[in-house]
One Martini backbone bead per residue (centre of mass of N, CA, C, O) as a GRO file, in nm:
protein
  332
    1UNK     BB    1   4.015   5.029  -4.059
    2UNK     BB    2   4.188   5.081  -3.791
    3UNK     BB    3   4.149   5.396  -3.802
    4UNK     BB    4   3.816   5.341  -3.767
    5UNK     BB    5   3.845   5.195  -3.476
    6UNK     BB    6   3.994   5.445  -3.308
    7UNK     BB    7   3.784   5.620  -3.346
    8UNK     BB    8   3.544   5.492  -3.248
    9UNK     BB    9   3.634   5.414  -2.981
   10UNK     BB   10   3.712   5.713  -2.847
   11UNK     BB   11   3.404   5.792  -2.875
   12UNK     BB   12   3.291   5.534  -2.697
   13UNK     BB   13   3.481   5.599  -2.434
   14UNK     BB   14   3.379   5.889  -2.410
   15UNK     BB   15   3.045   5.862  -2.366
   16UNK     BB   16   3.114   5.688  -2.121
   17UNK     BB   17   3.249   5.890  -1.957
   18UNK     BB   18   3.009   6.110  -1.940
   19UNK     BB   19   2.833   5.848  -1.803
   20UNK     BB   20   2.988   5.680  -1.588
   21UNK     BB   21   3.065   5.443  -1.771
   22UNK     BB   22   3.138   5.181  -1.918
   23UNK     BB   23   3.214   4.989  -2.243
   24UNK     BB   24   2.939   4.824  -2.436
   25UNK     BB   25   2.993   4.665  -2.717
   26UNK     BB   26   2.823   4.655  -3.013
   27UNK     BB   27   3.045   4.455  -3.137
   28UNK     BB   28   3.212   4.216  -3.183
   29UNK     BB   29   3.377   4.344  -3.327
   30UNK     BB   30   3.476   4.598  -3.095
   31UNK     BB   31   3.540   4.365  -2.873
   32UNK     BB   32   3.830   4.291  -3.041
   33UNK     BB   33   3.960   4.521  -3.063
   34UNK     BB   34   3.975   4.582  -2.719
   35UNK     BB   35   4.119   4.335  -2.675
   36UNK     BB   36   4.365   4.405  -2.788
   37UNK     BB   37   4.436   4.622  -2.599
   38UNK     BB   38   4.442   4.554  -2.384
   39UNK     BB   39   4.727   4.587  -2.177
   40UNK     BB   40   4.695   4.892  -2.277
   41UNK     BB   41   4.505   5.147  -2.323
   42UNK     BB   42   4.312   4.919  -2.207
   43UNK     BB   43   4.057   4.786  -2.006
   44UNK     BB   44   3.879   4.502  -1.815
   45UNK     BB   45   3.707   4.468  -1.561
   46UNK     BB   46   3.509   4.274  -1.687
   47UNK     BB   47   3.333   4.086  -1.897
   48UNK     BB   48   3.276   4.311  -2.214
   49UNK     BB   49   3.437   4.552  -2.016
   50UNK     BB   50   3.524   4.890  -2.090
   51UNK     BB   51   3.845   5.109  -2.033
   52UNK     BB   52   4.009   5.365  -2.035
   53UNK     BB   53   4.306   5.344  -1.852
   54UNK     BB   54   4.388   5.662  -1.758
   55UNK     BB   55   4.100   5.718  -1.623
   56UNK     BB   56   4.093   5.452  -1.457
   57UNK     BB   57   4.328   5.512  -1.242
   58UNK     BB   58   4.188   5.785  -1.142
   59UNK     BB   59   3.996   5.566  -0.978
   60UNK     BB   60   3.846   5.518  -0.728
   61UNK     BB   61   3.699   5.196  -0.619
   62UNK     BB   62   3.417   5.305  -0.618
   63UNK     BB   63   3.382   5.402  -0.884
   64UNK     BB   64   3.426   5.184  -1.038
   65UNK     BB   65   3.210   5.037  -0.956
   66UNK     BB   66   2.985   5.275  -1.059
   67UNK     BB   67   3.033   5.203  -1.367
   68UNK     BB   68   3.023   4.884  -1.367
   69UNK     BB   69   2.673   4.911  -1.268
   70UNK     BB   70   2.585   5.091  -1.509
   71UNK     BB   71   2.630   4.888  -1.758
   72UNK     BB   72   2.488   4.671  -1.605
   73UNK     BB   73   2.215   4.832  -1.663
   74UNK     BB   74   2.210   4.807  -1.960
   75UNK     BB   75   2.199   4.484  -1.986
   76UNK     BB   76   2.031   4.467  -1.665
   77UNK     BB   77   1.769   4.604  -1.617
   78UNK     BB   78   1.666   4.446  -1.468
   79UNK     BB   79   1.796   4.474  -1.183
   80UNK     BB   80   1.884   4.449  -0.840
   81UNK     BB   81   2.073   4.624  -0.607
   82UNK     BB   82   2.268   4.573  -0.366
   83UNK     BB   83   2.445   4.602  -0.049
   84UNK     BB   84   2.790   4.718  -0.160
   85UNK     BB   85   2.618   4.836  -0.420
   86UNK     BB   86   2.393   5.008  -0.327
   87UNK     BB   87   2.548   5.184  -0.156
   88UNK     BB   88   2.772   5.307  -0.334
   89UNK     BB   89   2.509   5.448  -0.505
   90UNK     BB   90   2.414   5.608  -0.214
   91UNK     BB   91   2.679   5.722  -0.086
   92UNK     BB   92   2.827   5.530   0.073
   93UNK     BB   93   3.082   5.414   0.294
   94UNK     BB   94   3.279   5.127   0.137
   95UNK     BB   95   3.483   4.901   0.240
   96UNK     BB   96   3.716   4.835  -0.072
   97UNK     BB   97   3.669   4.515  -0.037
   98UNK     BB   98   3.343   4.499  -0.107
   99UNK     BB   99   3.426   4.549  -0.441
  100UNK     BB  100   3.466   4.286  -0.614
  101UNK     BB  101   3.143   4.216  -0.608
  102UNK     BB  102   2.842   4.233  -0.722
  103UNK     BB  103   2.559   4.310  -0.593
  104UNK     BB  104   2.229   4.085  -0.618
  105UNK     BB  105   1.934   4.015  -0.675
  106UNK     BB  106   1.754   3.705  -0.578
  107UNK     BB  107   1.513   3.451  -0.584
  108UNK     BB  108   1.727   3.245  -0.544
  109UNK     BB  109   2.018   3.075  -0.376
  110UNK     BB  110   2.309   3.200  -0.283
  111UNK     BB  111   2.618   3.348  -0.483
  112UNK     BB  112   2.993   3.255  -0.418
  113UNK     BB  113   3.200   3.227  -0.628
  114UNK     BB  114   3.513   3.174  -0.700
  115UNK     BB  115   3.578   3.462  -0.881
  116UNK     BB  116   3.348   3.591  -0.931
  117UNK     BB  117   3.155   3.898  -1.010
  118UNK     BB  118   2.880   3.765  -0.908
  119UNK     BB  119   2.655   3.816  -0.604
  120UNK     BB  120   2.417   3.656  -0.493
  121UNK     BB  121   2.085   3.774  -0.317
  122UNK     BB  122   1.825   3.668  -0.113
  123UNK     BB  123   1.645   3.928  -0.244
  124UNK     BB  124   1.365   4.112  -0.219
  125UNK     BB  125   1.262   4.381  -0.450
  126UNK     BB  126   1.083   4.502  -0.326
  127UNK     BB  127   1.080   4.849  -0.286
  128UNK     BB  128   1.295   4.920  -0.551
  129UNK     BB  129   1.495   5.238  -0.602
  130UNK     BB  130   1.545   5.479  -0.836
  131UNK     BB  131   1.877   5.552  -1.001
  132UNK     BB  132   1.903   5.678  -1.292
  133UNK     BB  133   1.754   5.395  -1.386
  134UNK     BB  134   1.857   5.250  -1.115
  135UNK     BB  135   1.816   4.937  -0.922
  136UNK     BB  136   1.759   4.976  -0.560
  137UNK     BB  137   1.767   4.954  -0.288
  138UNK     BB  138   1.674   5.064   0.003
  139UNK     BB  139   1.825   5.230   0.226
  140UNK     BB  140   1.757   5.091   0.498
  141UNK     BB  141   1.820   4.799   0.396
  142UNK     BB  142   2.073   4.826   0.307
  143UNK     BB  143   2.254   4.922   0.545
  144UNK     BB  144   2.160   4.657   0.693
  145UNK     BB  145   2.255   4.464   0.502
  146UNK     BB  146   2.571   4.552   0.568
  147UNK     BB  147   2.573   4.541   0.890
  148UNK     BB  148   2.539   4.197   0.875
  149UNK     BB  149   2.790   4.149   0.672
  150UNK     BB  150   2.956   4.341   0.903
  151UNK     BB  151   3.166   4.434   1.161
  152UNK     BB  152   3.254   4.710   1.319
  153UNK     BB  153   3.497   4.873   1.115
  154UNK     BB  154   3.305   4.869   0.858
  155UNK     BB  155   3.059   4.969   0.937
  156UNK     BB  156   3.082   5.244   1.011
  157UNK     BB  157   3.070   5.390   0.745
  158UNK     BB  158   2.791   5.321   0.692
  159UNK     BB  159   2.659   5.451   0.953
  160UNK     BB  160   2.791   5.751   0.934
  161UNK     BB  161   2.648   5.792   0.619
  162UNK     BB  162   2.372   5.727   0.687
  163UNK     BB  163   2.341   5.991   0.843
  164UNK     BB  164   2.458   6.200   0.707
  165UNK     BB  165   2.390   6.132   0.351
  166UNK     BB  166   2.064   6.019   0.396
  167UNK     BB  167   1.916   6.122   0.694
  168UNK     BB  168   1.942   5.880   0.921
  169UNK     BB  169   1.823   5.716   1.188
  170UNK     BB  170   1.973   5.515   1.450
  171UNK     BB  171   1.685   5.467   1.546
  172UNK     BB  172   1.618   5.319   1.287
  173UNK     BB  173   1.820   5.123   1.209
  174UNK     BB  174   1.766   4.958   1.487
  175UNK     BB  175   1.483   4.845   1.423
  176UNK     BB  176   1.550   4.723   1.182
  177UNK     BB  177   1.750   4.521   1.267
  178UNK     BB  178   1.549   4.384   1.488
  179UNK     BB  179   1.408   4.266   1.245
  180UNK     BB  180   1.584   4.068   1.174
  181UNK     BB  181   1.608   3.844   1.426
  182UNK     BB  182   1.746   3.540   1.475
  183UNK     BB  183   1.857   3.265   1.596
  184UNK     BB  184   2.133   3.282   1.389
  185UNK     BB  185   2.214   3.604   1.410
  186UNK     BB  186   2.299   3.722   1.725
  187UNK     BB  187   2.590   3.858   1.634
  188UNK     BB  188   2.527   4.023   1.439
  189UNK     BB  189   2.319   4.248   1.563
  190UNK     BB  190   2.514   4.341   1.790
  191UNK     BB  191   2.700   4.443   1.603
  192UNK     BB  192   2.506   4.646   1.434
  193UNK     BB  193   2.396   4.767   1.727
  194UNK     BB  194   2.707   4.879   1.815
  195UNK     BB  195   2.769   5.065   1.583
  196UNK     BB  196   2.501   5.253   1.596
  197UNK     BB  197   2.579   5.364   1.910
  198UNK     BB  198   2.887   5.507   1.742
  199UNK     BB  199   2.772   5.662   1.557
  200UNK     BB  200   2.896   5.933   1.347
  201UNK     BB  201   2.840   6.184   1.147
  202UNK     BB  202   3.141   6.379   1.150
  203UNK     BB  203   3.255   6.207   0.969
  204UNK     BB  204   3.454   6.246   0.656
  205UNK     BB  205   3.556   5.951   0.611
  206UNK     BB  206   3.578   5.642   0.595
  207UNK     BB  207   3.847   5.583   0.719
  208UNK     BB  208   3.785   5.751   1.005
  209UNK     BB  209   3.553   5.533   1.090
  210UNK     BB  210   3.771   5.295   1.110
  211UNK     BB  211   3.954   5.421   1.318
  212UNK     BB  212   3.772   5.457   1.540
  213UNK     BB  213   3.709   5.187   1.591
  214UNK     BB  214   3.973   5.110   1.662
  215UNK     BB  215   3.991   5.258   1.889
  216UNK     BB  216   3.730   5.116   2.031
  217UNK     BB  217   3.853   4.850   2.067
  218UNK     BB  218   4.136   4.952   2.184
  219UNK     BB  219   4.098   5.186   2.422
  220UNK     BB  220   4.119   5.479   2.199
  221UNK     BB  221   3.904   5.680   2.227
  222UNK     BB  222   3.804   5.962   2.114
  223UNK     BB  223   3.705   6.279   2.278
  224UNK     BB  224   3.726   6.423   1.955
  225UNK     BB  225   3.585   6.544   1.643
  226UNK     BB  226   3.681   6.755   1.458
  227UNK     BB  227   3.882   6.946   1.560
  228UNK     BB  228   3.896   7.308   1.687
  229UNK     BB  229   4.101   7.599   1.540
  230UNK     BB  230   4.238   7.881   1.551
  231UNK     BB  231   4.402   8.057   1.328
  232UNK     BB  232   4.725   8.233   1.397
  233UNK     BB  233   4.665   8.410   1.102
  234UNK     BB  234   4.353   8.379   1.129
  235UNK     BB  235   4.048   8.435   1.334
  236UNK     BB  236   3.856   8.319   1.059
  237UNK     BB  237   4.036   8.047   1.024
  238UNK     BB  238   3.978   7.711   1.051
  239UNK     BB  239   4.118   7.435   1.232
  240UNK     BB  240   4.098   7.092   1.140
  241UNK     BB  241   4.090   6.765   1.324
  242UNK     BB  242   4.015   6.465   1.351
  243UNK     BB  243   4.172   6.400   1.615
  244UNK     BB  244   4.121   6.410   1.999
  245UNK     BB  245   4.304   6.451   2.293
  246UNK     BB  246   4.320   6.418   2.670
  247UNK     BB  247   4.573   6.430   2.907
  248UNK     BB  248   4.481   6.673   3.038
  249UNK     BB  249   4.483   6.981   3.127
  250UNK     BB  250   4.463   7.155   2.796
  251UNK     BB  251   4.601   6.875   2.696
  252UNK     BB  252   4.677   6.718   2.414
  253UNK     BB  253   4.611   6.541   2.106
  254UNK     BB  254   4.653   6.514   1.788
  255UNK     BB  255   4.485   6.363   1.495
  256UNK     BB  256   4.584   6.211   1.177
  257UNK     BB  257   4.475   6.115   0.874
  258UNK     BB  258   4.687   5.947   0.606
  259UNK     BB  259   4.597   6.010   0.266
  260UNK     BB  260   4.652   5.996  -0.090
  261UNK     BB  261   4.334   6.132  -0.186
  262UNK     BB  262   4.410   6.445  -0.134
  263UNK     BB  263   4.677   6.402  -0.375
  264UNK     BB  264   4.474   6.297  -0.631
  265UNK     BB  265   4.158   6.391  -0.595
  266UNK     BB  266   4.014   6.609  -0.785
  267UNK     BB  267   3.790   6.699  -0.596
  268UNK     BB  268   4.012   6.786  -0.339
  269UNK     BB  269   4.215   6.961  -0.527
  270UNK     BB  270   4.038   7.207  -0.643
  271UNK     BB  271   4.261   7.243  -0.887
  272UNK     BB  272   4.536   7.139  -0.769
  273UNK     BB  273   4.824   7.033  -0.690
  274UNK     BB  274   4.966   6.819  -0.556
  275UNK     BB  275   5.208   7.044  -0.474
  276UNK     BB  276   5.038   7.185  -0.369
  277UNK     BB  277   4.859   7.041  -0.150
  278UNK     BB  278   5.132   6.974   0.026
  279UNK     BB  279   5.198   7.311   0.071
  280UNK     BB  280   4.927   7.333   0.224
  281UNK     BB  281   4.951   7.101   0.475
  282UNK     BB  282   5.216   7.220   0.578
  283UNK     BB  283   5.093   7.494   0.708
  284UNK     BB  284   4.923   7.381   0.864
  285UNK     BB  285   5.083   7.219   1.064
  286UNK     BB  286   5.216   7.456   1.130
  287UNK     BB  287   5.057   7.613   1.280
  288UNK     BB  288   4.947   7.403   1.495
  289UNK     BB  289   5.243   7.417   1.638
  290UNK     BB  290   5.162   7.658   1.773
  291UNK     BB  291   5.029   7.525   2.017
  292UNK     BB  292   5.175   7.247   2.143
  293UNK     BB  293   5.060   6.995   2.011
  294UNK     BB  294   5.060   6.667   1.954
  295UNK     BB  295   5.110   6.528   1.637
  296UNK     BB  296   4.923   6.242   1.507
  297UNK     BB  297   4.991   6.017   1.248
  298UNK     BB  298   4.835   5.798   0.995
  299UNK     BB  299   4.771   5.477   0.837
  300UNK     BB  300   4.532   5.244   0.692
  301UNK     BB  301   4.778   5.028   0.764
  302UNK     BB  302   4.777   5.087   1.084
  303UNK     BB  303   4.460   5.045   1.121
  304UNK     BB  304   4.450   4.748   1.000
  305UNK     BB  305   4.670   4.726   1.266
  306UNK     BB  306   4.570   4.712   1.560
  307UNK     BB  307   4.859   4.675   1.720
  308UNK     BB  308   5.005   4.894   1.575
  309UNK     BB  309   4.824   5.127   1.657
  310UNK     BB  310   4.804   5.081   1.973
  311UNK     BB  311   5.101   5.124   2.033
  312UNK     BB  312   5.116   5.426   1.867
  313UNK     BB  313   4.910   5.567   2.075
  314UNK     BB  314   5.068   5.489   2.354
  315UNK     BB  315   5.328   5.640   2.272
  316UNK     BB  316   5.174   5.903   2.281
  317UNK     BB  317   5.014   5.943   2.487
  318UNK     BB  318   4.766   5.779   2.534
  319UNK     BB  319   4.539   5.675   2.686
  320UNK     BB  320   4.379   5.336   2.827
  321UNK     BB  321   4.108   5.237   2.874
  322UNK     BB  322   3.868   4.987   2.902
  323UNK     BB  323   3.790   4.731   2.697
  324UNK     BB  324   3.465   4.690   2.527
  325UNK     BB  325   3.182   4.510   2.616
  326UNK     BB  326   2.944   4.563   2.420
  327UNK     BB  327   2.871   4.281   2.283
  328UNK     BB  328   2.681   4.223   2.552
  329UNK     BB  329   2.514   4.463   2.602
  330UNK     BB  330   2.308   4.373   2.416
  331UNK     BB  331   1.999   4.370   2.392
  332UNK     BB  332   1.730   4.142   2.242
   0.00000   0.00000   0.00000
């Protein structure tokens, strides 16, 4: 009996894995089976909800939320996600800290109880549009709705992506914004249209368009994304670096994100190994070295601590303009 719940069971969590989503186990016995497992093959990110341990690993926070709320939409269709679980699906930038609890709308009003999995908000579904037979707000609710529920530093990849991955015009979200203020929001309100007054398609990930607002937020705002060199080795091949400043006429200094993700996610790997993928970014970096700027590294704890990156970038020799009083400038 043991080896027949073994076969079906690697069949029903292959199944789910086909279908991007938790397994959502069809009976008692198969989901006592699974709780057995757990902490060995088996991981259970949420209660009822199971999924190989090997390939959970293998996905990172966003992946994972969009899997456990496809099973999630299979318990409970009538369910429409909103807030940084909509915006998840609908391929927006999200803060993988936001990603913590399930976001639903509710009738009734809102509730985020310590520990729970999920989070409802008092947002009224009318309007909302199915992805792949999943209810989600609109586009444009979406972004504005978390826009209004997180920082400068947050809010950027959302506003970055809703431009670019959505095709949102920034004056669309913000009049969005503007039809939502009322008298007890005007932090929030001036927060999120002065995200998207700095918001900028050409952000290549979440990560990039944190690390920029917080470079807006202490005073070394980039002069370019994405700045384009051709390598010195093949004049048809542009070598692009993340972040450029200017120190004089002619004169950079060139910034890199860090991170992991670039070395581990089988999509950016594009069939390389992480150790291919080290020694082409080796070449790249020896590459541009030939131009003779300085190339600035960075990592998201680096730029999540603002004091120690604001020193980092000071240190390297980025001037400093003067800090930003934008939040005070938005006309409501």
């Amino acid at each position: 009996m043991t080896h027949c719940n073994d076969q079906l069971i690697d069949q029903l969590l292959t199944q789910a894995e086909q279908e991007g989503r938790c397994l959502i186990p069809p009976s008692s016995a198969i989901r006592k089976a699974l709780l057995r497992r757990t902490g060995g093959t088996v991981v259970s990110p949420m209660p009822g909800l199971f999924a190989r341990k090997t390939r959970w690993n293998e996905l990172n926070r966003a992946q994972r939320h969009c899997e456990i709320l496809r099973a999630l939409a299979i318990i409970h269709p009538d369910w429409t996600f909103c807030s940084f679980s909509a915006a998840c699906l609908l391929g927006l930038e999200v803060s993988w800290r936001h990603l913590n609890v399930v976001h639903v709308c509710s009738a009734t009003k809102p509730s985020a109880r310590p520990g729970a999995h999920i989070q409802r908000h008092q947002i009224d579904p009318v309007g909302a549009i199915r992805l792949s037979g999943i209810s989600v707000t609109p586009p444009i609710q979406t972004a504005t709705d978390c826009l209004l529920q997180t920082g400068f530093a947050d809010g950027m990849p959302i506003a970055d992506s809703a431009i670019s991955k959505l095709g949102l015009a920034p004056e669309q979200l913000m009049e969005a914004v503007e039809q939502r203020a009322t008298a007890r929001n005007g932090r929030a309100i001036r927060t999120a249209l002065t995200t998207l007054r700095y918001a900028d398609a050409r952000a290549e990930s979440g990560g990039e368009s944190v690390a920029r607002a917080v470079m807006i937020e202490t005073g070394f705002a980039p002069d370019w994304l994405q700045y384009e060199l051709t390598d010195p080795f093949d004049s048809a091949k542009p070598i692009r670096t993340d972040f450029a400043w200017e120190r004089q006429a002619r004169e950079l200094t060139l910034g890199e994100l860090d991170g992991l993700i670039k070395y581990t996610d089988q999509t950016m790997l594009a069939g390389r190994t992480t150790a291919e993928a080290l020694v082409a970014e080796r070449q790249r970096e020896a590459h541009l070295s030939l131009y003779g700027h300085p190339l600035l590294r960075f990592t998201m704890n680096e730029v999540r601590s603002a004091g120690m990156f604001a020193k980092k970038l000071q240190t390297a020799g980025i001037r400093q303009t003067a800090l930003p009083t934008w939040l005070n400038d938005i006309e409501l």
